[in-house]
PDB file of C-alpha atoms in Angstrom:
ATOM      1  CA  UNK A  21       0.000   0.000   0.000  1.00 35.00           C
ATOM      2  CA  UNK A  22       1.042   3.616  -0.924  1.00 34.00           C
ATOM      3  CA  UNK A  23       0.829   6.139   1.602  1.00 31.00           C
ATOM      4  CA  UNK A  24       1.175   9.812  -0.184  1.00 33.00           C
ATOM      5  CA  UNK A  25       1.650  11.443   3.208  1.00 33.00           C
ATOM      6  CA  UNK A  26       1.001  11.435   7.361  1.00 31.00           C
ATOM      7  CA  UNK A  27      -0.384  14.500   8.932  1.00 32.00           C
ATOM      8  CA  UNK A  28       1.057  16.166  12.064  1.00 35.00           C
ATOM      9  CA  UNK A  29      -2.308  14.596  14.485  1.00 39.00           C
ATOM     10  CA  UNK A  30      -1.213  11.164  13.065  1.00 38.00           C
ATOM     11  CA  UNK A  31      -3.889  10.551  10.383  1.00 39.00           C
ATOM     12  CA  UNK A  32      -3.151  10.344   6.474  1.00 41.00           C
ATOM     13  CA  UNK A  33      -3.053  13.109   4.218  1.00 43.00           C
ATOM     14  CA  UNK A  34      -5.432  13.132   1.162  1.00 39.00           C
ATOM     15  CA  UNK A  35      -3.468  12.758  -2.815  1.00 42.00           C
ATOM     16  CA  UNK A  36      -2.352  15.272  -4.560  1.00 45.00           C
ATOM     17  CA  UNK A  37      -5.167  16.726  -6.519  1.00 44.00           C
ATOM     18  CA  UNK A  38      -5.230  15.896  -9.854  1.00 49.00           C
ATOM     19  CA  UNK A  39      -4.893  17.698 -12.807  1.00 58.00           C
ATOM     20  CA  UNK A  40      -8.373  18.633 -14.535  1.00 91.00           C
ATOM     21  CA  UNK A  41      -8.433  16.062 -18.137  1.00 94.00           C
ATOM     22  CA  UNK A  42     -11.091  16.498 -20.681  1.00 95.00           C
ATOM     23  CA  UNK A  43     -11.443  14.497 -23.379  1.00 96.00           C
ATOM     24  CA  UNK A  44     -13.071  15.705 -26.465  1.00 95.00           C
ATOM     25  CA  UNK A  45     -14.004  13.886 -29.331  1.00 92.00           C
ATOM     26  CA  UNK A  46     -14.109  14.800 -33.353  1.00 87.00           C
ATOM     27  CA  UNK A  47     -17.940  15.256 -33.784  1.00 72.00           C
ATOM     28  CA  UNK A  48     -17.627  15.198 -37.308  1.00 66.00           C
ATOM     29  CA  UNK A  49     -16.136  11.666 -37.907  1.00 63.00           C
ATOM     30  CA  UNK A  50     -14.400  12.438 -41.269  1.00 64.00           C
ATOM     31  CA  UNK A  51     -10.881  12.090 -42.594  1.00 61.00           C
ATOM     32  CA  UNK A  52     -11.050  15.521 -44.403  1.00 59.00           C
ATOM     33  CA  UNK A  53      -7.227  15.630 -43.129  1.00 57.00           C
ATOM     34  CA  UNK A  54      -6.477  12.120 -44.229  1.00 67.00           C
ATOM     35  CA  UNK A  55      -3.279  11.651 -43.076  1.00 71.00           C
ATOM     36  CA  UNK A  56      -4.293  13.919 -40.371  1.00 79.00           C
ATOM     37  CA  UNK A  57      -7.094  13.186 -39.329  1.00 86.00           C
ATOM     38  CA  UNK A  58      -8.105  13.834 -36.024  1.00 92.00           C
ATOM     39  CA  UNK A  59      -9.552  11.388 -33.734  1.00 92.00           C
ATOM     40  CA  UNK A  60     -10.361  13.227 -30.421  1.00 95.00           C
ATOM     41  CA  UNK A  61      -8.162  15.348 -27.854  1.00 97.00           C
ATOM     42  CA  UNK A  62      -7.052  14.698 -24.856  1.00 97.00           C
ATOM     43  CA  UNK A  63      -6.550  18.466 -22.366  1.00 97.00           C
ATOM     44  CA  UNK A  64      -5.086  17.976 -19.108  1.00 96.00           C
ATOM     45  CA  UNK A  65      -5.113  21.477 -17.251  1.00 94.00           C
ATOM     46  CA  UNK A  66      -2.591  20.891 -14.892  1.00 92.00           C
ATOM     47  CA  UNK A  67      -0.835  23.425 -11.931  1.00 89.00           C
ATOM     48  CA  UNK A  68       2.054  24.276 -13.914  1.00 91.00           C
ATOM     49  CA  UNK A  69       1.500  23.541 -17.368  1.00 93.00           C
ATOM     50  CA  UNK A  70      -1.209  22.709 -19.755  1.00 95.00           C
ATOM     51  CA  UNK A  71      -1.362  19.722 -22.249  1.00 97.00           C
ATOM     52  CA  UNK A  72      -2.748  18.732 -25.168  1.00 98.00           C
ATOM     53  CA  UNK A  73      -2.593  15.050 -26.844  1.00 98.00           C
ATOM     54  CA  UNK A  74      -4.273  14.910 -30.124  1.00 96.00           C
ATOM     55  CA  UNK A  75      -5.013  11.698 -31.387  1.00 95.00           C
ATOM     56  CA  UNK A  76      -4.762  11.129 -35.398  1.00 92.00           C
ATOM     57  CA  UNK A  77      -5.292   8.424 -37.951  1.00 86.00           C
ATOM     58  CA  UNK A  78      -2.246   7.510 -39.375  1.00 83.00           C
ATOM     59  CA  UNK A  79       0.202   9.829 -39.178  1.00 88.00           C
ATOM     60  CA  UNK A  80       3.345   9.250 -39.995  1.00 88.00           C
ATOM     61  CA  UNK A  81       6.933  10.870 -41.007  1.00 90.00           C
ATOM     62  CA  UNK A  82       7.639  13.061 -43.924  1.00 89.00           C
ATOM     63  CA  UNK A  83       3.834  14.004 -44.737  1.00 88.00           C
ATOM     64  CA  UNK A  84       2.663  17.210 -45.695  1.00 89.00           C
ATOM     65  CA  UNK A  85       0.750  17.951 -42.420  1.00 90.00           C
ATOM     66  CA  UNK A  86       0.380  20.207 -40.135  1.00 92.00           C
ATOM     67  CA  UNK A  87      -1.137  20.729 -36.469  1.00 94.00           C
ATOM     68  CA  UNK A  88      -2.079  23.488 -34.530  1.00 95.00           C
ATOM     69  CA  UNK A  89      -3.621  24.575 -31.270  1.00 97.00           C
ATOM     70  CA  UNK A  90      -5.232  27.686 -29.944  1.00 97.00           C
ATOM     71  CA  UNK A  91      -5.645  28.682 -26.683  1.00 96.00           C
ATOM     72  CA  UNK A  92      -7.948  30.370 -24.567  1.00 95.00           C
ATOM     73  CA  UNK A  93      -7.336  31.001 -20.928  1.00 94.00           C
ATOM     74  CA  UNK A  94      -9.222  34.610 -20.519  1.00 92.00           C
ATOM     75  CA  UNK A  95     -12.953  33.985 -20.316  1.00 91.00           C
ATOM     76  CA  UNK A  96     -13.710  37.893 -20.303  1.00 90.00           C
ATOM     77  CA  UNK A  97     -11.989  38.322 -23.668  1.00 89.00           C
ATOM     78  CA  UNK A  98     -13.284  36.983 -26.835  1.00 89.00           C
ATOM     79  CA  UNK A  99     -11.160  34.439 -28.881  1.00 91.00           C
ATOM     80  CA  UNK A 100      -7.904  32.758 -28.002  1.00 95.00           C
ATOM     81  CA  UNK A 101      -4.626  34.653 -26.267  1.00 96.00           C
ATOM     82  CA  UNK A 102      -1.999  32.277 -27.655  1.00 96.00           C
ATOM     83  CA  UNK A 103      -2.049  30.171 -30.659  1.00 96.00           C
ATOM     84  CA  UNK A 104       1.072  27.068 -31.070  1.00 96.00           C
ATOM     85  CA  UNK A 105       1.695  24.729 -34.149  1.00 94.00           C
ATOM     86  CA  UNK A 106       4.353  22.594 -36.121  1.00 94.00           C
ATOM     87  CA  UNK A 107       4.364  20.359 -39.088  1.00 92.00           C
ATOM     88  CA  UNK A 108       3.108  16.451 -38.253  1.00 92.00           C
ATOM     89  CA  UNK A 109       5.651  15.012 -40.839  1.00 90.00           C
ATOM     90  CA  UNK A 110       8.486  15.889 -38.538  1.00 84.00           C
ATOM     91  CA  UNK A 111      11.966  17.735 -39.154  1.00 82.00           C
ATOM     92  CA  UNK A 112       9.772  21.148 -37.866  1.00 87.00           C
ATOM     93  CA  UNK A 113      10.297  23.931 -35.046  1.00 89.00           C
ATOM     94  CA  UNK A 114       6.887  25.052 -33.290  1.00 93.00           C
ATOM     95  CA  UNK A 115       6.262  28.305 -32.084  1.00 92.00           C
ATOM     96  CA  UNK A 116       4.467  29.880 -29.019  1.00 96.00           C
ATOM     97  CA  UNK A 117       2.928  32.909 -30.266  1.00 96.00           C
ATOM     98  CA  UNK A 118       0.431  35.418 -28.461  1.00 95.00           C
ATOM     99  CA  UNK A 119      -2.849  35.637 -30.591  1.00 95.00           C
ATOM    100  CA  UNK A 120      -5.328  38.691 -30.440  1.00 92.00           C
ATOM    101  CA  UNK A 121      -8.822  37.594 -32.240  1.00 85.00           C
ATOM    102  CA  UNK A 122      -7.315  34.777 -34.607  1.00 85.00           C
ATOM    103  CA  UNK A 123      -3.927  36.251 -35.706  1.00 92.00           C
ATOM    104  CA  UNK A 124      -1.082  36.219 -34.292  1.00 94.00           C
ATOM    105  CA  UNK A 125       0.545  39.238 -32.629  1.00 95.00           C
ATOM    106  CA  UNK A 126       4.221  39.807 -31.907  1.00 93.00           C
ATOM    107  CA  UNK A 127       7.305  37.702 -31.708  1.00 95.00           C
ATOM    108  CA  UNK A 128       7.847  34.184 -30.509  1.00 94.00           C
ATOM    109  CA  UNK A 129       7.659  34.014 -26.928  1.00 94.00           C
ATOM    110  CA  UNK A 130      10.854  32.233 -25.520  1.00 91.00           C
ATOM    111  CA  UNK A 131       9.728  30.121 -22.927  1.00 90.00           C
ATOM    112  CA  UNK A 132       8.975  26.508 -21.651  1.00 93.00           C
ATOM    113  CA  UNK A 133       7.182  24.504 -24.555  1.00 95.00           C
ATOM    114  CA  UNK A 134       7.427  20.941 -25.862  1.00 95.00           C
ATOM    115  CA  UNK A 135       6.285  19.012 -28.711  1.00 95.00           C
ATOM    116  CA  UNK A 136       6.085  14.737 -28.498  1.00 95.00           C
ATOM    117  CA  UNK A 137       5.023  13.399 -31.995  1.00 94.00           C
ATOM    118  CA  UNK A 138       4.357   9.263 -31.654  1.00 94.00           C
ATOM    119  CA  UNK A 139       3.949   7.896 -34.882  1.00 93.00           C
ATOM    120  CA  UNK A 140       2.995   4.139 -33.672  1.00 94.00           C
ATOM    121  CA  UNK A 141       0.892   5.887 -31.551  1.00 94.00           C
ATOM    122  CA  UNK A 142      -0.549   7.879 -33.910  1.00 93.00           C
ATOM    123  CA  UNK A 143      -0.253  10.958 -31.451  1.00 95.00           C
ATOM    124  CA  UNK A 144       0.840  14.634 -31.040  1.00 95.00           C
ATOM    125  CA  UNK A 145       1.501  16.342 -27.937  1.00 97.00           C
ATOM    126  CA  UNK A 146       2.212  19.540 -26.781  1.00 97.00           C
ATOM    127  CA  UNK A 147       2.964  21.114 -23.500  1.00 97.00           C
ATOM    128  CA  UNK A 148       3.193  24.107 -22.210  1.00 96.00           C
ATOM    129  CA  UNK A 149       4.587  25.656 -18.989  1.00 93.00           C
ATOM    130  CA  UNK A 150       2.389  28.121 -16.628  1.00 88.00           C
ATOM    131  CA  UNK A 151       5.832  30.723 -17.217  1.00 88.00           C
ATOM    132  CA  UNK A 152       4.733  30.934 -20.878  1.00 90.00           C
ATOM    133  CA  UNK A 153       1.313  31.792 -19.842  1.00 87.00           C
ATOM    134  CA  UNK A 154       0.968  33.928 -17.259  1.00 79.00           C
ATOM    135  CA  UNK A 155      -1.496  32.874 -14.049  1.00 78.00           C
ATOM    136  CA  UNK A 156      -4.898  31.055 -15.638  1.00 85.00           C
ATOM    137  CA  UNK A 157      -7.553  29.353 -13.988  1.00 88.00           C
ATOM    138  CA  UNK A 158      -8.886  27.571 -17.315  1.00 93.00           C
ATOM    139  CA  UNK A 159      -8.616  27.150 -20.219  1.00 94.00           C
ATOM    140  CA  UNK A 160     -10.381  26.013 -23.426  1.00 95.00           C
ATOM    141  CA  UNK A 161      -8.753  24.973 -26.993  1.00 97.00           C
ATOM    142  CA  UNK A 162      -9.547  24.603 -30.739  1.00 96.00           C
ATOM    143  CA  UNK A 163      -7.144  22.205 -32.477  1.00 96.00           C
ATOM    144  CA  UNK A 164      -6.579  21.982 -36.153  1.00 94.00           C
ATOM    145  CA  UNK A 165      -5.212  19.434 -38.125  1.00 92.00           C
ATOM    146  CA  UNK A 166      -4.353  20.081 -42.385  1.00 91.00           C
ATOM    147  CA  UNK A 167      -3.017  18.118 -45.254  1.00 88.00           C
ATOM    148  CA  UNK A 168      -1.966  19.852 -48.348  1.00 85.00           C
ATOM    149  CA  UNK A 169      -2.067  17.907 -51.551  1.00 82.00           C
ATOM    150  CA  UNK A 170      -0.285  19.037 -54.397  1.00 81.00           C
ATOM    151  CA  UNK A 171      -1.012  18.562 -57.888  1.00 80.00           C
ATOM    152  CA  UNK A 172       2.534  17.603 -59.241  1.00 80.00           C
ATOM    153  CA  UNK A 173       1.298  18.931 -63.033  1.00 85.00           C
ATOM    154  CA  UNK A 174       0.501  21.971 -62.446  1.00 85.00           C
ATOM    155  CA  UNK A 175       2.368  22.738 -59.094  1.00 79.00           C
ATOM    156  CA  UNK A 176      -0.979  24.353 -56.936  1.00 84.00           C
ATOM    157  CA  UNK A 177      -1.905  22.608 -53.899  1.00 83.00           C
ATOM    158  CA  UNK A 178      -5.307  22.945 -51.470  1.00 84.00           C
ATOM    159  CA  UNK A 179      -5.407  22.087 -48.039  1.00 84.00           C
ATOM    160  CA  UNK A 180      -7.540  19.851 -46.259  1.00 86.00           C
ATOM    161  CA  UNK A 181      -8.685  20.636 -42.736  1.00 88.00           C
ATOM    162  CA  UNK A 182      -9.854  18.617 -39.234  1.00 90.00           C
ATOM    163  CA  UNK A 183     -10.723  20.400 -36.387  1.00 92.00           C
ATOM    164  CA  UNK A 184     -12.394  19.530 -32.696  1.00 94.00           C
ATOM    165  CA  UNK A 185     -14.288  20.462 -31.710  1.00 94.00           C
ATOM    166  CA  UNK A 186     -15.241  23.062 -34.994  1.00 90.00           C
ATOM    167  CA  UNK A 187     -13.611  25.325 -37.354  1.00 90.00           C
ATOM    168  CA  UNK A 188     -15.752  28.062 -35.434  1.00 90.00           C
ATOM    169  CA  UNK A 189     -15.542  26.853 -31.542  1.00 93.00           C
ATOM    170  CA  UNK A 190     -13.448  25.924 -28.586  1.00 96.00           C
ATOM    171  CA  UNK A 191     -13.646  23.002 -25.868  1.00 96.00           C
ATOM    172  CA  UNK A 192     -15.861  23.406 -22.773  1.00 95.00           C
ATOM    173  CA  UNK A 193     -13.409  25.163 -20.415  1.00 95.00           C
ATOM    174  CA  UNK A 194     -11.468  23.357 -18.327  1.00 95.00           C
ATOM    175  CA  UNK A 195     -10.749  24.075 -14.399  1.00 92.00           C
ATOM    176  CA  UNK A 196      -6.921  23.811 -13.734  1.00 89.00           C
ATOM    177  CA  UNK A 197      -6.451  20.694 -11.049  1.00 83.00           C
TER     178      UNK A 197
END
């Protein structure tokens, strides 16, 4: 038996809490994205960071596809504040950028951020420190997912987008555990 803890008086101490996971699914059930398709995603809203699994069909190195997530964390202000994304075929940096509406505004930002891609899993993760952030009680997210196909003959290409929960909306927010 695992004991987290023992309070001063003797008795045990409760867990940590948890972080706050949400689970969202792709209402739309397509595979507009093909290789990207999205599946459902996975937002854990956690004390120090925030992440966010996205789970594909078959994605795998060296396609043309991207992924990208925007987030909200300011429930008084409309749209998200910061806006992240990288290529799913790999060899790719990913940015942090503040968002105002849906464009992005300034720089970079330099801080804490990682990216996991699992092609047997079929995942792509990204994480993000509360220093990047600022202080947030919770948050909500739109994730998008796009394949380009490119006609070889005449060099034009058109992009095909997945999103969850909608090209339009954002997750039910999420409490930070």
């Amino acid at each position: 038996m695992l004991l987290t803890g023992l309070l001063s008086a003797g008795g045990l101490a409760s867990a940590p809490a948890q972080a706050a996971t949400e689970v969202f699914a792709d209402p739309a059930r397509d595979s507009a994205a093909r290789g990207a398709d999205l599946v459902k995603v996975r937002v854990a809203n956690k004390r120090r960071s925030i992440r966010v699994t996205s789970f594909h069909r078959n994605i795998r190195q060296g396609i043309p596809a991207s992924i990208s997530v925007e987030l909200d964390i300011e429930p008084r202000r409309r749209g998200p504040e910061f806006g992240i994304g990288t290529s799913l075929g790999g060899d790719s940096d990913w940015q942090l950028r503040r968002m105002r509406g849906s464009r992005y505004v300034g720089p970079p930002l330099l801080c804490p951020t990682t990216l996991a891609l699992n092609y047997q899993r079929d995942t792509s993760r990204f994480t993000i420190q509360r220093s990047c952030l600022r202080r947030w009680r919770k948050a909500r997210v739109k994730v998008e997912a796009a394949y380009l196909v490119v006609n070889r003959a005449t060099g034009t290409g058109r992009s095909f987008s997945d999103y969850v929960p909608s090209k339009h909306g954002f997750t039910s927010w999420i409490r930070r555990g």
